[in-house]
Amino acid sequence: MVKQRTVAKEISTTGIGLHSGTKVQVTFRPAPADTGIIYTRTDLNPPVIMKCDADSVRDTQLCTALVNAEGVRISTVEHLTAALSAFGIDNLFVDVNAPELPVLDGSSQPFIYLFESVGTVELDAPKRFFRVLRKVRVEDKEKWAELNPCDDGFKLDLTIDFNHPAMEKELQHFSFDFSGRGFASELSRARTFCFMRDVEYMHAHNLALGGSLENAVVLDDYRVVNPDGLRYPNEFVKHKMLDAVGDLYMEGHSILGAFSAYKTGHTLNNRLLHALLSDSKNYEVVTLSSREQENAGIDFIGSNVMHFAKA
Ligand SMILES: [Zn+2]
């Protein structure tokens, strides 16, 4: 049986918040089975606890945020969520002392490093997957995203369409068979990108005060401004795919199905997850035997064999 997971022990990191530009601390703590991903805003008195799910997601100008009924928010969660999916971590306490997670380098890689160094443990409960049973599609003008049933695992196919000298057409499409290791090597290092004109607008409006070449790829009208260039030749489409992986993992359950999209973003990805969950004919919640997992070609970044003791 494929089991639920959490981190092996507590670990913290600090970094700059994208919105505020100030230092933010985040601590990850092990959580028991069937907890889900639980965020706590430790800077509020009393602390506010928020469960990560599709309903709490709001797209903002810059990132994905979780917002509760009282309007309390935690921004920039999508790159963490994508990393969690690669480890198959479905239970975790995330304590943060600000309205946002640290942006780190604008990719999922620092989270991959963090969870690899601390390790994960299996919990004594079956892992739940969303298996897509029929086609679900959402559109916004020419943009679209869909999920289709597929025989094995989680497949992604994404196309972006930017008319920019630094983005060659053939580098704007990417297909990927999801696996934890594959995510770490192929997608996790792809950074957020933005255009110089957006940076100027944001700074003029006091937004993204923490944004810099340390945490984003910036393009002017002709080229990539970052002195070290790109991490992958197709870093842009890969980052959009990383975002989609994170956006589709907001419920903490891996997808068994085929995702394909054209010019998608956080809003459309979240609408797609909602559309999937809106009708019980669209999907089923399944558990997998180890054999089924192997046949489906699903793997997560390693876990040790010790079991997390029940609190
Ligand atoms: Zn992103």
Coordinates of C-alpha atoms and ligand atoms in Angstrom, one line a residue:
M1 CA 0.0 0.0 0.0
V2 CA 1.2 3.5 -0.8
K3 CA 1.2 5.4 2.4
Q4 CA 0.8 9.0 3.4
R5 CA 3.8 11.0 4.3
T6 CA 5.2 13.8 6.4
V7 CA 8.6 15.3 7.2
A8 CA 10.8 13.3 9.5
K9 CA 11.5 16.2 11.8
E10 CA 11.0 19.9 12.2
I11 CA 13.0 22.2 10.0
S12 CA 13.0 26.0 9.4
T13 CA 14.3 28.4 6.9
T14 CA 14.2 32.2 6.4
G15 CA 14.2 34.4 3.4
I16 CA 12.8 37.6 1.9
G17 CA 9.0 38.0 1.4
L18 CA 8.2 38.9 -2.2
H19 CA 5.6 41.4 -1.3
S20 CA 7.0 43.0 1.8
G21 CA 10.7 42.7 1.1
T22 CA 11.2 41.9 4.8
K23 CA 12.6 38.7 6.4
V24 CA 10.2 35.9 6.9
Q25 CA 10.7 32.6 8.8
V26 CA 8.8 29.4 8.0
T27 CA 9.0 26.2 10.0
F28 CA 7.8 22.8 8.8
R29 CA 6.7 20.3 11.4
P30 CA 5.6 16.6 11.1
A31 CA 1.9 16.1 11.1
P32 CA -0.1 12.9 11.7
A33 CA -2.0 11.0 9.0
D34 CA -5.2 12.7 7.6
T35 CA -4.1 16.1 8.8
G36 CA -3.5 17.7 5.4
I37 CA -1.4 20.7 4.9
I38 CA -2.1 23.1 7.7
Y39 CA -0.7 26.7 7.8
T40 CA -0.4 28.8 10.9
R41 CA 0.2 32.6 10.9
T42 CA 2.3 32.8 14.1
D43 CA 2.6 36.6 13.8
L44 CA -1.1 37.0 14.7
N45 CA -2.5 37.0 18.2
P46 CA -4.1 34.5 18.6
P47 CA -2.3 32.6 15.8
V48 CA -4.6 31.9 12.8
I49 CA -4.7 28.3 11.5
M50 CA -5.7 27.7 7.8
K51 CA -6.1 24.5 5.9
C52 CA -4.7 24.4 2.4
D53 CA -7.5 23.3 0.0
A54 CA -8.9 24.3 -3.4
D55 CA -11.5 26.7 -1.8
S56 CA -9.0 28.7 0.1
V57 CA -6.9 29.6 -3.0
R58 CA -6.9 33.1 -4.5
D59 CA -4.9 34.2 -7.4
T60 CA -3.1 37.5 -6.8
Q61 CA -1.2 39.7 -9.2
L62 CA 2.0 38.0 -8.3
C63 CA 1.3 34.5 -6.9
T64 CA -1.2 32.1 -5.3
A65 CA -2.4 33.0 -1.9
L66 CA -4.5 31.1 0.7
V67 CA -7.2 33.3 2.1
N68 CA -9.7 32.3 4.9
A69 CA -13.2 33.6 5.5
E70 CA -11.9 36.4 7.6
G71 CA -9.6 37.6 4.9
V72 CA -6.4 36.4 6.6
R73 CA -3.9 35.6 3.9
I74 CA -0.7 33.6 3.2
S75 CA 0.8 34.4 -0.1
T76 CA 3.4 32.7 -2.4
V77 CA 2.5 29.1 -1.5
E78 CA 2.6 27.5 -4.9
H79 CA 6.3 26.7 -5.2
L80 CA 6.2 25.0 -1.8
T81 CA 3.0 23.0 -2.8
A82 CA 4.7 21.8 -6.0
A83 CA 7.7 20.6 -3.9
L84 CA 5.4 18.8 -1.5
S85 CA 3.8 16.9 -4.4
A86 CA 7.3 15.6 -5.5
F87 CA 7.8 14.1 -2.0
G88 CA 4.3 12.9 -1.7
I89 CA 4.0 14.8 1.5
D90 CA 0.3 15.0 2.3
N91 CA 0.5 16.0 6.0
L92 CA 2.4 18.9 7.3
F93 CA 2.3 21.9 9.7
V94 CA 3.6 25.1 8.1
D95 CA 4.2 27.9 10.6
V96 CA 5.0 31.3 9.1
N97 CA 5.5 34.6 10.9
A98 CA 4.2 36.8 8.0
P99 CA 1.4 37.1 5.4
E100 CA 3.6 35.3 2.9
L101 CA 6.2 32.5 2.6
P102 CA 9.7 33.5 1.7
V103 CA 10.2 33.6 -2.1
L104 CA 13.7 32.1 -1.8
D105 CA 15.0 31.9 -5.4
G106 CA 11.6 32.0 -7.1
S107 CA 11.6 28.2 -7.8
S108 CA 10.8 25.0 -5.8
Q109 CA 14.4 24.0 -5.6
P110 CA 15.2 25.4 -2.1
F111 CA 12.2 23.5 -0.7
I112 CA 13.4 20.3 -2.5
Y113 CA 16.8 20.8 -0.8
L114 CA 15.2 21.4 2.6
F115 CA 12.9 18.3 2.5
E116 CA 15.7 16.1 1.1
S117 CA 18.0 17.1 4.0
V118 CA 15.4 16.5 6.7
G119 CA 13.8 13.4 5.0
T120 CA 10.3 12.1 5.0
V121 CA 8.5 9.3 6.9
E122 CA 5.6 7.2 5.9
L123 CA 2.5 7.3 8.1
D124 CA 0.3 4.4 8.9
A125 CA -2.6 5.3 6.5
P126 CA -3.2 4.8 2.8
K127 CA -2.3 7.7 0.5
R128 CA -5.2 9.1 -1.4
F129 CA -5.1 10.0 -5.1
F130 CA -7.6 11.8 -7.4
R131 CA -8.1 9.6 -10.4
V132 CA -9.6 11.5 -13.3
L133 CA -12.6 9.6 -14.7
R134 CA -13.7 11.9 -17.6
K135 CA -12.6 15.0 -19.4
V136 CA -12.8 18.2 -17.5
R137 CA -12.0 21.5 -19.3
V138 CA -11.9 25.2 -18.4
E139 CA -11.4 28.1 -20.8
D140 CA -10.7 31.8 -20.6
K141 CA -10.8 33.3 -24.1
E142 CA -8.0 31.6 -26.0
K143 CA -6.5 30.0 -22.8
W144 CA -7.6 26.6 -21.7
A145 CA -6.6 23.8 -19.4
E146 CA -8.0 20.3 -19.1
L147 CA -7.7 17.0 -17.3
N148 CA -8.3 13.7 -19.1
P149 CA -8.2 10.1 -17.9
C150 CA -5.0 8.3 -18.6
D151 CA -3.8 4.7 -17.9
D152 CA -0.7 5.4 -15.9
G153 CA 0.4 8.1 -13.6
F154 CA 0.3 11.9 -14.0
K155 CA 1.2 13.4 -17.4
L156 CA 1.5 17.0 -18.2
D157 CA 1.6 18.9 -21.5
L158 CA 1.8 22.7 -21.5
T159 CA 2.2 25.4 -24.1
I160 CA 2.9 29.0 -23.6
D161 CA 2.8 31.6 -26.3
F162 CA 5.0 34.6 -25.8
N163 CA 6.1 36.8 -28.6
H164 CA 9.6 37.7 -27.3
P165 CA 13.0 37.5 -28.9
A166 CA 14.4 35.5 -25.8
M167 CA 11.6 32.9 -26.1
E168 CA 12.0 30.7 -29.2
K169 CA 8.8 29.0 -30.3
E170 CA 10.1 25.5 -30.0
L171 CA 11.0 26.2 -26.3
Q172 CA 7.5 27.2 -25.4
H173 CA 6.1 23.7 -25.2
F174 CA 6.9 20.9 -22.8
S175 CA 5.6 17.4 -22.0
F176 CA 6.4 15.6 -18.8
D177 CA 5.7 12.3 -17.1
F178 CA 5.5 13.2 -13.5
S179 CA 7.7 11.6 -10.9
G180 CA 9.2 13.0 -7.8
R181 CA 12.8 12.6 -9.0
G182 CA 11.9 13.9 -12.5
F183 CA 10.3 17.0 -10.9
A184 CA 13.4 17.7 -8.9
S185 CA 15.7 17.5 -11.9
E186 CA 13.5 18.7 -14.8
L187 CA 11.2 21.3 -13.2
S188 CA 12.1 22.3 -9.7
R189 CA 14.8 24.8 -10.6
A190 CA 12.7 26.8 -13.0
R191 CA 12.2 30.3 -11.7
T192 CA 9.3 32.8 -11.8
F193 CA 9.8 35.2 -14.7
C194 CA 8.5 38.7 -15.4
F195 CA 9.1 41.6 -17.7
M196 CA 11.0 44.8 -16.9
R197 CA 7.9 46.9 -17.6
D198 CA 6.0 44.9 -15.0
V199 CA 8.8 45.4 -12.5
E200 CA 8.6 49.2 -13.1
Y201 CA 4.8 49.2 -12.7
M202 CA 5.0 47.1 -9.5
H203 CA 7.7 49.3 -7.9
A204 CA 5.7 52.4 -8.8
H205 CA 2.7 50.8 -6.9
N206 CA 4.8 49.6 -3.9
L207 CA 4.3 45.9 -4.9
A208 CA 6.8 43.1 -4.9
L209 CA 9.2 45.1 -2.8
G210 CA 11.3 41.9 -2.3
G211 CA 11.4 41.1 -6.0
S212 CA 14.9 41.0 -7.5
L213 CA 17.2 39.2 -9.9
E214 CA 17.8 36.8 -6.9
N215 CA 14.3 35.4 -7.1
A216 CA 13.0 35.9 -10.7
V217 CA 14.1 35.8 -14.3
V218 CA 13.6 39.3 -15.6
L219 CA 13.2 40.1 -19.4
D220 CA 13.6 43.4 -21.0
D221 CA 12.3 43.9 -24.6
Y222 CA 15.2 41.9 -26.1
R223 CA 16.8 39.5 -23.6
V224 CA 17.1 38.0 -20.2
V225 CA 18.5 40.6 -17.9
N226 CA 19.9 38.2 -15.2
P227 CA 23.7 38.1 -15.7
D228 CA 23.8 34.2 -15.3
G229 CA 21.1 33.7 -17.9
L230 CA 18.7 30.8 -17.7
R231 CA 18.8 27.5 -15.7
Y232 CA 17.1 25.6 -18.5
P233 CA 16.8 26.7 -22.2
N234 CA 13.0 26.3 -21.7
E235 CA 12.9 27.6 -18.2
F236 CA 9.7 29.7 -18.9
V237 CA 7.4 26.9 -19.9
K238 CA 8.9 24.7 -17.2
H239 CA 8.1 27.3 -14.5
K240 CA 4.5 27.4 -15.8
M241 CA 4.4 23.6 -15.5
L242 CA 5.9 23.8 -11.9
D243 CA 3.1 26.3 -11.0
A244 CA 0.5 23.9 -12.5
V245 CA 1.9 21.0 -10.4
G246 CA 1.6 23.2 -7.3
D247 CA -1.9 24.5 -8.2
L248 CA -3.2 21.0 -8.8
Y249 CA -1.9 19.8 -5.4
M250 CA -3.7 22.3 -3.3
E251 CA -5.9 19.5 -1.9
G252 CA -2.8 17.5 -1.0
H253 CA -3.7 14.6 -3.3
S254 CA -1.7 13.6 -6.3
I255 CA -3.6 13.4 -9.6
L256 CA -3.8 10.3 -11.7
G257 CA -4.6 11.7 -15.1
A258 CA -3.3 13.8 -18.0
F259 CA -3.2 17.5 -17.7
S260 CA -2.8 19.6 -20.8
A261 CA -3.0 23.4 -21.1
Y262 CA -2.5 26.4 -23.4
K263 CA -1.4 29.7 -21.8
T264 CA -2.7 28.6 -18.4
G265 CA -2.0 30.3 -15.1
H266 CA -2.9 30.1 -11.4
T267 CA -6.5 31.2 -11.9
L268 CA -7.3 28.7 -14.7
N269 CA -5.4 25.9 -12.9
N270 CA -7.4 26.5 -9.8
R271 CA -10.7 26.6 -11.8
L272 CA -9.7 23.3 -13.3
L273 CA -9.2 21.7 -9.9
H274 CA -12.6 23.1 -8.8
A275 CA -14.2 21.8 -12.0
L276 CA -12.7 18.4 -11.3
L277 CA -14.1 18.3 -7.8
S278 CA -17.4 19.8 -8.6
D279 CA -19.0 16.6 -9.9
S280 CA -18.4 13.2 -8.4
K281 CA -18.6 11.7 -11.9
N282 CA -15.4 13.5 -12.8
Y283 CA -13.1 11.7 -10.4
E284 CA -12.7 9.1 -7.7
V285 CA -10.5 9.0 -4.6
V286 CA -8.4 5.9 -4.8
T287 CA -5.6 4.3 -2.8
L288 CA -2.9 2.2 -4.6
S289 CA -1.0 -0.9 -3.8
S290 CA 2.7 -0.8 -4.2
R291 CA 2.3 -2.9 -7.4
E292 CA -0.2 -0.5 -8.8
Q293 CA 2.1 2.4 -8.0
E294 CA 4.9 0.7 -9.8
N295 CA 2.8 -0.1 -12.8
A296 CA 1.6 3.6 -12.9
G297 CA 5.2 4.7 -12.9
I298 CA 4.6 7.0 -9.9
D299 CA 7.4 7.6 -7.5
F300 CA 8.1 10.2 -4.9
I301 CA 11.4 11.5 -3.6
G302 CA 12.6 8.9 -1.0
S303 CA 11.3 8.2 2.4
N304 CA 12.9 6.2 5.1
V305 CA 11.2 3.1 6.5
M306 CA 10.7 4.3 10.1
H307 CA 7.1 5.1 10.9
F308 CA 6.1 8.4 12.4
A309 CA 4.9 7.7 15.9
K310 CA 1.3 8.7 16.5
A311 CA 1.1 11.6 18.9
Ligands
ZN1 ZN 5.4 30.4 -9.9

